[in-house]
XYZ file of C-alpha atoms in Angstrom:
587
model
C 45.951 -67.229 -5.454
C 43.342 -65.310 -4.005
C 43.925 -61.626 -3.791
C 40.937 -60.012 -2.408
C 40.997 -57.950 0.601
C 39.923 -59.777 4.048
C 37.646 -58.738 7.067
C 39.833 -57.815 9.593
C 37.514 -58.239 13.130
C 38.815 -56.666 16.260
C 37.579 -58.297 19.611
C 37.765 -55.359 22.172
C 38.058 -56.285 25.672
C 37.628 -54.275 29.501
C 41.674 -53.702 29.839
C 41.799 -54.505 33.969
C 43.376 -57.288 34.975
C 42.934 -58.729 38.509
C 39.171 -60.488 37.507
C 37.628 -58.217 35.061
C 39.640 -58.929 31.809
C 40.131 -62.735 32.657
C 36.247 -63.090 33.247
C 35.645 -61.852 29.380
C 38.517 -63.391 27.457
C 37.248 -66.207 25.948
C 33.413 -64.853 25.646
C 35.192 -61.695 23.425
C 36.966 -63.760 21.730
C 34.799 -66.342 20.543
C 32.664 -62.765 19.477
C 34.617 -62.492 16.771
C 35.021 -66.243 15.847
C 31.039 -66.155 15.760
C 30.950 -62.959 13.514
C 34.020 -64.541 11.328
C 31.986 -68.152 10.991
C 29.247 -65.679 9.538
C 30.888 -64.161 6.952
C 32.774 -67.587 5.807
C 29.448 -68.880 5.822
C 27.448 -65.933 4.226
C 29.676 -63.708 1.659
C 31.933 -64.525 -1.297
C 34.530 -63.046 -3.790
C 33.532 -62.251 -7.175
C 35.745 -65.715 -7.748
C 33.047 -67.362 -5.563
C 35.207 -68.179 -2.870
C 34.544 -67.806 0.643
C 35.144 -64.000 2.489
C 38.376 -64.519 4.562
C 38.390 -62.717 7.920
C 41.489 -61.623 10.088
C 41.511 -61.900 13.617
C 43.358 -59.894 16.123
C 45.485 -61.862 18.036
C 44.708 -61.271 21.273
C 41.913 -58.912 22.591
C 42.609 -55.660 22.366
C 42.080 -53.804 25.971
C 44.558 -50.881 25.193
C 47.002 -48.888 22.874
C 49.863 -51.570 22.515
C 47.155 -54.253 21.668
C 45.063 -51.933 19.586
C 48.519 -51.014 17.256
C 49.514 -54.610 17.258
C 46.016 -55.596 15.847
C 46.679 -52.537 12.807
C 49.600 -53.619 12.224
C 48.574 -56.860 11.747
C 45.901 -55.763 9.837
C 48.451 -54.111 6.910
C 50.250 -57.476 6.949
C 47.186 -59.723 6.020
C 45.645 -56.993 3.341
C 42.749 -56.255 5.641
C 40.200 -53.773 3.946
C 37.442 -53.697 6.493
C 37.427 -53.275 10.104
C 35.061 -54.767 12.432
C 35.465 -54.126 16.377
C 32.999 -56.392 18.501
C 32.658 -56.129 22.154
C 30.346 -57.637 24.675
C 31.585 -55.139 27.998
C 32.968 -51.984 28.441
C 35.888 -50.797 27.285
C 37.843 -47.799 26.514
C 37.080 -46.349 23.664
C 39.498 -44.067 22.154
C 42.600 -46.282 23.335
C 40.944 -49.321 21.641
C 39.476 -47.629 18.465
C 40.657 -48.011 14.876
C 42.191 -45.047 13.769
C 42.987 -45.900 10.278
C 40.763 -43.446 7.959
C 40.747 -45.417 5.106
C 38.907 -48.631 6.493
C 35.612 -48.783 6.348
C 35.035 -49.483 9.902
C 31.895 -50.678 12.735
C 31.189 -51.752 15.792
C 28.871 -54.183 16.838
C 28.355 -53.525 20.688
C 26.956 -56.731 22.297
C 22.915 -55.730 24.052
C 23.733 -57.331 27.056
C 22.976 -56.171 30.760
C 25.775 -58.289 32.674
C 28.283 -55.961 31.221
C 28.034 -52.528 29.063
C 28.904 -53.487 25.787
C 26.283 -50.414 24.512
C 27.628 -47.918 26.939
C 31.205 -48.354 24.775
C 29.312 -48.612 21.302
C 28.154 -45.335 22.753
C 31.140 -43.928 23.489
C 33.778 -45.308 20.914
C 30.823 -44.033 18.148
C 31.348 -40.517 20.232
C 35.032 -40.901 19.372
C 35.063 -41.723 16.136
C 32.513 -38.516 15.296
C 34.930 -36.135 17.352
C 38.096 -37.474 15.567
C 36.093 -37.188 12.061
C 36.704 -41.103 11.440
C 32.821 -41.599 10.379
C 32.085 -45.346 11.752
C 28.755 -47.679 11.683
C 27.107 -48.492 15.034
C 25.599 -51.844 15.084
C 23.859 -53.034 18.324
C 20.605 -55.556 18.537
C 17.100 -54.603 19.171
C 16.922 -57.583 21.893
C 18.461 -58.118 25.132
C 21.342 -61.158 25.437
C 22.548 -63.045 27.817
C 26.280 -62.700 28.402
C 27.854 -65.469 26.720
C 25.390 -65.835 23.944
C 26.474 -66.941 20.807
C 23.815 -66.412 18.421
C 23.630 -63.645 16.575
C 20.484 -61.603 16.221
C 18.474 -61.667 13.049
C 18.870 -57.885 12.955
C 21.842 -57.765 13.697
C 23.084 -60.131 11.021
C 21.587 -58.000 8.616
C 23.705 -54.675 9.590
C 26.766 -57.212 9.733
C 26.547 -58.282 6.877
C 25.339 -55.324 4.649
C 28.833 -53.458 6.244
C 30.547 -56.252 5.219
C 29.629 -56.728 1.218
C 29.567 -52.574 0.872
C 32.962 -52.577 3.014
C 34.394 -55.115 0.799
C 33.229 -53.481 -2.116
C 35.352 -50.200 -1.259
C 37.925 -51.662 -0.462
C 37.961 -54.512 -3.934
C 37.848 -51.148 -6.449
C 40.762 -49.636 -4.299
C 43.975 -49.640 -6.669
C 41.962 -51.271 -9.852
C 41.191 -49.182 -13.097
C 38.993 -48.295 -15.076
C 39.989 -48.954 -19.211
C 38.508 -46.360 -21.345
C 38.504 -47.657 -25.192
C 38.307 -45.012 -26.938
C 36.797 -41.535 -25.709
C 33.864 -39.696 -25.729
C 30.685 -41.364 -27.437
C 28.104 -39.124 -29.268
C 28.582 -36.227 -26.885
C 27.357 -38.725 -23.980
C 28.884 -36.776 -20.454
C 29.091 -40.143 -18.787
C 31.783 -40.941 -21.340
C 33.602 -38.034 -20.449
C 35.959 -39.941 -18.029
C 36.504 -38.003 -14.893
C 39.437 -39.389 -13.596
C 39.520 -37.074 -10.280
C 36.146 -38.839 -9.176
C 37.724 -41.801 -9.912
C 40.719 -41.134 -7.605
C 39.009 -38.991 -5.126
C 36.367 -41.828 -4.505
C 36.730 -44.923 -5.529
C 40.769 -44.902 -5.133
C 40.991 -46.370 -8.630
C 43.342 -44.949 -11.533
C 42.070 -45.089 -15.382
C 43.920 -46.458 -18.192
C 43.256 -45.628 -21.524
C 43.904 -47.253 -24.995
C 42.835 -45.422 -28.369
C 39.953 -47.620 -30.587
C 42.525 -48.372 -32.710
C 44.283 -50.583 -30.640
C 41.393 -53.365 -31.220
C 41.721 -52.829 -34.971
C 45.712 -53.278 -34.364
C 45.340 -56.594 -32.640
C 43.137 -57.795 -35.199
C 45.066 -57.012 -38.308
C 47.951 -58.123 -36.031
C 46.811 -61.260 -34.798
C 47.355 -60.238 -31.384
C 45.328 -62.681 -29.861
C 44.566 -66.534 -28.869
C 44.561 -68.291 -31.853
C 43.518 -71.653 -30.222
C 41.139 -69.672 -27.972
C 39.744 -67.902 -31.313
C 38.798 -70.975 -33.124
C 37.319 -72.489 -29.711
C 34.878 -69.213 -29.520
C 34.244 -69.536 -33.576
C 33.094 -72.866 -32.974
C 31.070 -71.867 -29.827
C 29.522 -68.822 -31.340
C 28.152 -70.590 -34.366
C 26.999 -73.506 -32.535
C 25.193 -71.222 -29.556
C 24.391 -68.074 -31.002
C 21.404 -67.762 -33.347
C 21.269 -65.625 -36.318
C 18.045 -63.651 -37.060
C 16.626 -61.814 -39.853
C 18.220 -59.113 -41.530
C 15.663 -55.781 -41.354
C 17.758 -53.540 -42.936
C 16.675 -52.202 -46.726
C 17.427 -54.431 -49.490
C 19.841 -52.061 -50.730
C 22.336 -52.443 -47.859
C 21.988 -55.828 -46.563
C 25.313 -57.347 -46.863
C 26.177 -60.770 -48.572
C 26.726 -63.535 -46.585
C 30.390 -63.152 -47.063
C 30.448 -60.238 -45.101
C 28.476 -61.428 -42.156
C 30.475 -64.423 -41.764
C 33.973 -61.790 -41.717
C 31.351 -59.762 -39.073
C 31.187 -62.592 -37.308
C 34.912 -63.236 -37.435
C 35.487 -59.763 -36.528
C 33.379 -59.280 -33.522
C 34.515 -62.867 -31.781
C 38.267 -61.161 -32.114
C 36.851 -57.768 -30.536
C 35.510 -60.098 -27.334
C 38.606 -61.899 -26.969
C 40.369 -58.147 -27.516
C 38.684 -56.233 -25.145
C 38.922 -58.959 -22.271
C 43.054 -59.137 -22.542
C 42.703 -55.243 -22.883
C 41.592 -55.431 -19.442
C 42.793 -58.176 -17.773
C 45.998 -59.457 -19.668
C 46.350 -63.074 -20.916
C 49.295 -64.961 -20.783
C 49.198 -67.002 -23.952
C 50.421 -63.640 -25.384
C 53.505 -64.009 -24.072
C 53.942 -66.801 -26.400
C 53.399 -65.649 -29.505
C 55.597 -62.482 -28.510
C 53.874 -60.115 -27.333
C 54.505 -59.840 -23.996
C 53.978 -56.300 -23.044
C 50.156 -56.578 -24.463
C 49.967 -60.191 -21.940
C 49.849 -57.571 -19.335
C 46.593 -56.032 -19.662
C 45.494 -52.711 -17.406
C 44.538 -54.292 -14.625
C 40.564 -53.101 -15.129
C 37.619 -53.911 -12.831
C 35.441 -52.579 -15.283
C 36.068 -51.223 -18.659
C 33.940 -48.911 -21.424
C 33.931 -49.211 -25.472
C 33.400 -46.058 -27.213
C 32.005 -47.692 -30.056
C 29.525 -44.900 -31.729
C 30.379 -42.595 -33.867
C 34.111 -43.431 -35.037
C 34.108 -46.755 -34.965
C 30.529 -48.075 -35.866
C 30.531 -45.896 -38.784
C 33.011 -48.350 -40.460
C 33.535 -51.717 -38.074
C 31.462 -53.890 -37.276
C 29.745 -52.713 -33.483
C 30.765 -53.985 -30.091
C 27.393 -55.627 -29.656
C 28.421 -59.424 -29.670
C 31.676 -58.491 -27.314
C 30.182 -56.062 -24.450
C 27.181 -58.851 -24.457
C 28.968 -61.665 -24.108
C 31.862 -59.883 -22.194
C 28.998 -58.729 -19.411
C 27.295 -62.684 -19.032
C 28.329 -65.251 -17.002
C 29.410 -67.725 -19.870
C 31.044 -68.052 -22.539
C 33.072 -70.505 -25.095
C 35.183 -71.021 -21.888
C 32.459 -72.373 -20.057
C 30.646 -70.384 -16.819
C 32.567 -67.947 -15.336
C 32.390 -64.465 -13.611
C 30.980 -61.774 -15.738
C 33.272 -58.590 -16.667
C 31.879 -55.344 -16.336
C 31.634 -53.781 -19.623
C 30.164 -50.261 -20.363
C 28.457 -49.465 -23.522
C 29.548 -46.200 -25.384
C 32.374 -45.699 -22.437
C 29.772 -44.361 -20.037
C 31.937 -44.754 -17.166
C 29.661 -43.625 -15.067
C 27.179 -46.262 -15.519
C 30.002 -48.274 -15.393
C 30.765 -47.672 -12.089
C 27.150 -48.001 -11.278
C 27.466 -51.840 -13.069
C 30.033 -52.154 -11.027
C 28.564 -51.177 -7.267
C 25.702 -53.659 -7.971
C 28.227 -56.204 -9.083
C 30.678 -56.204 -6.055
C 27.299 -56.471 -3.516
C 25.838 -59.173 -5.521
C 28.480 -60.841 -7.789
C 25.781 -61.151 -10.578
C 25.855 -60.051 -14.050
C 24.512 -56.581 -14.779
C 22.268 -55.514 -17.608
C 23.551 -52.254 -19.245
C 20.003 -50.149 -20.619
C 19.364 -46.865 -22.154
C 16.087 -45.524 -19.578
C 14.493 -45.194 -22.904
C 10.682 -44.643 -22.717
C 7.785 -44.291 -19.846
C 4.448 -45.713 -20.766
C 1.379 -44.496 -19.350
C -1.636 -46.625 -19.106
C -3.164 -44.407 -21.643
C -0.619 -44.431 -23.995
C -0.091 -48.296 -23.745
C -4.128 -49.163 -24.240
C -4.283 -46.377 -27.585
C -1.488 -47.979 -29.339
C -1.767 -51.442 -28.289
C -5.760 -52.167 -27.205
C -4.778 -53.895 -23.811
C -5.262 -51.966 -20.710
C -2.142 -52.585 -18.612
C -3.016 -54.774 -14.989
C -1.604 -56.277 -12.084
C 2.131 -54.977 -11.570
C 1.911 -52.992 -14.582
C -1.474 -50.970 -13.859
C 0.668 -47.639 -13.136
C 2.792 -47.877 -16.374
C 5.903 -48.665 -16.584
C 9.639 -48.257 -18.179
C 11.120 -49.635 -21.147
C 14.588 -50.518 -20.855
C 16.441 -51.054 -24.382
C 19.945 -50.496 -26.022
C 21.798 -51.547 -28.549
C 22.720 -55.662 -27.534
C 24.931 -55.052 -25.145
C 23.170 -56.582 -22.211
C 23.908 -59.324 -20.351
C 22.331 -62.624 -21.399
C 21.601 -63.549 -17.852
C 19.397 -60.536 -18.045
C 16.714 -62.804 -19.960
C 15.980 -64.275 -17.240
C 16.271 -67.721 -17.781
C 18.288 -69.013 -14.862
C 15.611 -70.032 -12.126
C 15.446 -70.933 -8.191
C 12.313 -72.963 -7.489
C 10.537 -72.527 -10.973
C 11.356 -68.641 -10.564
C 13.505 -66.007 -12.998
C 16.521 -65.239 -11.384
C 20.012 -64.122 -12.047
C 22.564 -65.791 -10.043
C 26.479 -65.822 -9.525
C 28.381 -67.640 -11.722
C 29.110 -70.005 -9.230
C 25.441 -71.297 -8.948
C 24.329 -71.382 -12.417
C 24.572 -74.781 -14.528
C 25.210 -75.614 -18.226
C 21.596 -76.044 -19.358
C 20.727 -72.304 -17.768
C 23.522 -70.774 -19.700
C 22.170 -72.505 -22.462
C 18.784 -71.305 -22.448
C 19.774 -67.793 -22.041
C 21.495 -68.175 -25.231
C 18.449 -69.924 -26.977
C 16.267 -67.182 -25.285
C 18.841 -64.550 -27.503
C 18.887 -63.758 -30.857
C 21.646 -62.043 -33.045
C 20.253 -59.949 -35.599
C 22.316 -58.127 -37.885
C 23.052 -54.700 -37.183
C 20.849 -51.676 -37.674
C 22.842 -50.257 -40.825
C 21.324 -46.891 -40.231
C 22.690 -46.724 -36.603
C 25.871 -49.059 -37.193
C 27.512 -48.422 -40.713
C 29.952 -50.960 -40.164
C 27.722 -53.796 -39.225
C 28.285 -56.324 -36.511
C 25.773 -58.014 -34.622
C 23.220 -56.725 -31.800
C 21.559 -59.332 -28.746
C 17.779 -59.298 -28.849
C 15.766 -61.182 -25.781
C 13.162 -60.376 -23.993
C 13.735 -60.304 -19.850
C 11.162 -62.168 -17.942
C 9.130 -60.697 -16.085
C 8.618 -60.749 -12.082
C 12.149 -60.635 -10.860
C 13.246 -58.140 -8.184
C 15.356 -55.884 -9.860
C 17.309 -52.423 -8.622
C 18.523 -49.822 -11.167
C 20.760 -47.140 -9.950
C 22.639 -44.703 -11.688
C 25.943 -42.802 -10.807
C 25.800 -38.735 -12.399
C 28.273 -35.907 -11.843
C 26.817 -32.499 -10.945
C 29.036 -29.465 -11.264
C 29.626 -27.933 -7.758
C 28.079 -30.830 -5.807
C 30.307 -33.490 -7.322
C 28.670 -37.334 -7.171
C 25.137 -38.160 -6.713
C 23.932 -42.131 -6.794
C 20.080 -42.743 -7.810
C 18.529 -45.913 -6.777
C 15.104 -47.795 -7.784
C 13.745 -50.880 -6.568
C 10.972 -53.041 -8.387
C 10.628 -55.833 -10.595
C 10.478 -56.605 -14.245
C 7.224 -57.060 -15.723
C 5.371 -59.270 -18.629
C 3.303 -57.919 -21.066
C 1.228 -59.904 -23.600
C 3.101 -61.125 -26.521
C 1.558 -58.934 -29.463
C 1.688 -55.864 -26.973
C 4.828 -56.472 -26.174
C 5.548 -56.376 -30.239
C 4.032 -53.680 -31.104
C 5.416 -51.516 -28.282
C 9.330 -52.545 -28.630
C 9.077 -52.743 -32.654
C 8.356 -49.108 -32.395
C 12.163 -48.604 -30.928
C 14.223 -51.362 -33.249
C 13.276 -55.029 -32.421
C 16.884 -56.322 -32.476
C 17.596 -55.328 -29.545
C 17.093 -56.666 -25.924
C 14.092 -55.240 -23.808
C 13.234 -55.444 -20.005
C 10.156 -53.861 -19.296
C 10.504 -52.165 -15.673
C 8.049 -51.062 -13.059
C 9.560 -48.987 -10.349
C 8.080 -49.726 -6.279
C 6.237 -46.404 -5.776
C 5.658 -45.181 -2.082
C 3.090 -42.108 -3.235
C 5.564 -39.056 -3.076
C 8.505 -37.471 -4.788
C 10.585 -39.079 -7.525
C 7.928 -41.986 -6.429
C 5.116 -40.784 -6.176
C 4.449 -42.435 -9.923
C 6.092 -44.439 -12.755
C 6.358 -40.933 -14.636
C 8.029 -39.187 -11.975
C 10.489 -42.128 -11.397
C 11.629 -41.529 -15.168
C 11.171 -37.703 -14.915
C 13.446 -37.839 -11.834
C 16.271 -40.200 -13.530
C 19.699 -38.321 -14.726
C 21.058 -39.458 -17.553
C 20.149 -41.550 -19.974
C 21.434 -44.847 -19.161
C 20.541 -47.536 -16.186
C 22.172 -50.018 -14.310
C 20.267 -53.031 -13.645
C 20.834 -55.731 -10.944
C 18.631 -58.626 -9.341
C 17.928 -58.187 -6.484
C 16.419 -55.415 -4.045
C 19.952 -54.104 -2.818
C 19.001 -50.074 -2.772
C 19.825 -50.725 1.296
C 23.258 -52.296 0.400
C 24.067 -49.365 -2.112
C 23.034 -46.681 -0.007
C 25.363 -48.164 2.817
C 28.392 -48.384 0.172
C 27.440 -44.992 -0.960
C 28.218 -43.333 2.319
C 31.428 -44.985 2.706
C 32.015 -43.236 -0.027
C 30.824 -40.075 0.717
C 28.419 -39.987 -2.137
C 25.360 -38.262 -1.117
C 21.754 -40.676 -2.647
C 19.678 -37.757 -4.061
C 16.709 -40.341 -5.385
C 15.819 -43.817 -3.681
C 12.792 -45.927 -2.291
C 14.343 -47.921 -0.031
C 12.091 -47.911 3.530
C 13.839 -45.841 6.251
C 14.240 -48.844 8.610
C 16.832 -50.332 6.042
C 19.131 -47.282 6.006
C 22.212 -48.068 7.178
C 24.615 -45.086 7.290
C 27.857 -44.533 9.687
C 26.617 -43.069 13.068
C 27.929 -39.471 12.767
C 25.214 -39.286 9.918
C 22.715 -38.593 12.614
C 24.334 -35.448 13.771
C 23.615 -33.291 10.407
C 19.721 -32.983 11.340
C 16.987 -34.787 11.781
C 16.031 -34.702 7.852
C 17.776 -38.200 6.474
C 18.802 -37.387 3.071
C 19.408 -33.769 4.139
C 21.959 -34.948 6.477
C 23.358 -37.592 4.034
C 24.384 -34.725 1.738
C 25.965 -32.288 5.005
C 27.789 -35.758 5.982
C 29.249 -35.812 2.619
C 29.917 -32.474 2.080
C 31.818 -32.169 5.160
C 34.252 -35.367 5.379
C 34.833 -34.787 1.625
C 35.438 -37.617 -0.714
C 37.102 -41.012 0.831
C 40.559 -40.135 -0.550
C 40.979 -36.893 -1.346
């Protein structure tokens, strides 16, 4: 049964009766059956399925009406608010006052009747009251009556919508940390307060050892087990072994790596989800899961220095397919950097695509590319650019192998088919594991992402004092020749995946080259989505009340609540004054 919170839309009416109110009823109301229609039409749940809006039931031209609609509203698990009005109206008797909703208000640009003039106003209210709301309101004057909705002003509707729905989908999920704090990494050091304070999610945690239990324990699908064996050896390729004669296991061992890492996958999934068939075989409290959104594996040091790594299981864990067949990706964070994480998961909930997890490893200047390599870097990668690599955890999809009209793409699960899963997993090879980095052994992903697809990376960090701080950079993945592209990602450890990345540069700042992009970034990981979204996270980010210290996103796609406007005249000056003052979204 579907679950997810709904679009509640509140049609807001001119309360006098006696030929004003009666003249606008059904021209309000069919407002918000046009703006409903568009989000049916336009969004889905991570489950694919379409958005589900609420409707008010009657127009709401007053008090009564406007507490009838909230109450209505907690009834149907509403977790975005959406007034529309074509006229006049009064604003602070009509307004929603509930501070947890991410809330707008599209006011119709119309001349027969104000509908601006109470965007205006109700916008006024909200700033006075401290309820931060998003203005939306067309560039083009309508006729009264008009039922098609602006290009522009789809745009704002529906980038409130995805980043509203995102806020409100994290609210009451967790995050699972396995294990703790990975090589001194400060993204693994789980701050559950930001967690909380911001995202209104709680954290669950389960010691490392808890895989190993399950395993010696059998505490897991049996059936489902054999399913995946059969999968994995059919699907996923072995590659060479690199590692010194004198420690490359026999082929014993592999096969129990093998065995071992297909457990950790089905593990770490009923960690964070639950799975019935547990229930069965008596273990019902462990059927339960922790009812994660997005989860992190500690991994390195304590575990990888004597099992095999989570490679296979965070890879195939964070892709859209699987032994089960194609199905939404979980968000899985490498080395429980729950910060990036989170940041895996903001691109997820506005996209519903798979995320590729990557250490921001290495900038390469022109220079430096044509003295090792020969070839003097061109076209999209004339400026240098970034190469993305960690251990295998990425997401398959992120090879790029699922297409649109002879284009790279990553899609939802929803839209891919059985021969693009497949070639993502015949684009991916499983090498064994680096024995100097992972003791234990296991298996890492190696693939090379194609180049040319619109991609965003942003990145959630933690500064003391100032509290959360979401980078953003839009640009595309790049191709390099084939021998370059060997010689430059054989100098890091060629079993694992690379996307080479060129950041869009605008000439100043954090921009103003590839260098500075990488210079700028915080920590040492990236989350990677298709897509251009930096608009769509800097809109969830202020919902938030996370301040965007690093983006290059043009200015005309900034879409912030209207009382953003009133800490100066400087944009992401006044982003971080906004923030500052309303404090964080639940605190």
């Amino acid at each position: 049964m579907n679950k997810y919170p709904k679009v509640g839309i509140r049609p807001i009416i001119d309360g006098r009766l006696g030929g004003i109110r009666e003249s606008l009823e059904d021209t309000t109301m069919n407002m918000a059956k046009v703006v409903a229609a568009l989000f049916k039409q336009e969004l889905k749940y991570p489950d694919g399925s379409p958005v589900e809006c609420v409707i008010a039931d009657s127009c709401i031209g007053g008090v009564k009406e406007a507490a009838a609609c909230a109450e209505k509203f907690r009834d149907n698990n509403v977790g975005v608010s959406l007034s529309v009005t074509p006229c006049w109206c009064y604003g602070s008797e009509t307004m929603d006052m509930d501070p947890l909703l991410p809330k707008a208000i599209w006011g119709f640009n119309g001349t027969e009747r104000p509908g601006a003039v109470y965007l205006a106003a109700t916008l006024a209210g909200h700033n006075q009251k401290g309820l931060p709301a998003f203005g939306i309101y067309g560039t083009d004057v309508q006729d009264l009556g008009d039922a098609v909705i602006p290009a522009d002003v789809k745009e704002k509707l529906l980038r409130f919508a995805k980043s509203g729905l995102a806020v409100a989908i994290m609210k009451g999920k967790s995050y699972l940390a396995i294990g703790t704090v990975s090589m001194g990494i400060a993204g693994s050091i789980v701050d559950a307060d930001f967690f909380q304070d911001y995202l209104g999610m709680r954290n669950e945690y389960v010691d490392s050892s808890e895989v190993l239990r399950r395993i010696q324990q059998n505490i897991f699908d049996q059936k489902e087990y054999e399913k995946a064996l059969q999968w994995t050896k059919k699907y996923c390729l072995e590659g060479e072994d690199f590692n010194r004669s004198e420690k490359v296991k026999s082929r014993e061992e592999k096969d129990k790596d093998w065995e071992f890492v297909i457990k950790m996958t089905l593990i770490i999934r009923d960690l964070m989800i639950g799975n019935d068939a547990l229930v069965k075989i008596g273990y019902a409290e462990e059927a339960q899961g922790h009812n994660a959104i997005v989860s992190g594996f500690q991994g390195q040091r304590q575990w990888t220095d004597f099992l095999p790594n989570g490679d296979f299981p965070e890879a195939i864990l964070n892709s859209s397919f699987d032994w089960n067949g194609i199905r939404a990706p979980y968000m899985v964070a490498t080395e429980n950097d729950a910060l990036n994480g989170v940041s895996m998961l903001f691109n997820y909930l506005l996209t519903n695509t798979a995320q590729i997890f990557a250490d921001v490893r290495t900038y390469w200047s022109p220079e430096a590319v044509e003295r090792v390599s020969g070839w003097k870097p061109n076209n999209l990668a004339e400026a240098g650019f970034i190469h993305l690599i960690n251990s295998g955890s990425a997401t398959l999809d992120g090879t790029g192998r699922q297409t649109v009209n002879g284009k790279p793409v990553m899609k939802p699960f929803w839209s891919i088919d059985e021969q693009e899963a497949e070639e993502c997993l015949k684009a991916t090879t499983w090498y064994p594991a680096n024995l100097d980095y992972f003791r234990g052994g296991g298996y890492s992903s190696n693939f090379l992402t194609k180049g040319e697809m619109p991609v965003t990376m942003c990145r959630l960090n933690l500064v003391k004092g100032l509290g959360p701080v979401l980078q953003i950079a839009e640009g595309w993945t790049v191709d390099l020749p084939e021998n370059v592209h060997k010689v430059l990602d054989e100098r890091t450890d060629r079993t694992w995946p690379t996307t080479w990345f060129v950041p869009r540069l605008n000439g100043s700042g954090a921009f103003k080259d590839v260098y500075s992009v990488m210079s700028n970034w915080g920590a040492n990981h990236g989350a990677i989505s298709y897509g251009h979204i930096g608009a769509d996270l800097i809109t969830l980010a202020s919902m938030l009340r996370i301040p965007v210290n690093m983006h290059n996103v043009a200015s005309s796609d900034i879409f912030r609540p209207s009382a953003w406007s009133s800490f100066g005249m400087d944009t992401e000056g006044s982003d971080y004054r906004a923030c500052q003052v309303y404090g964080s979204l639940y605190s």
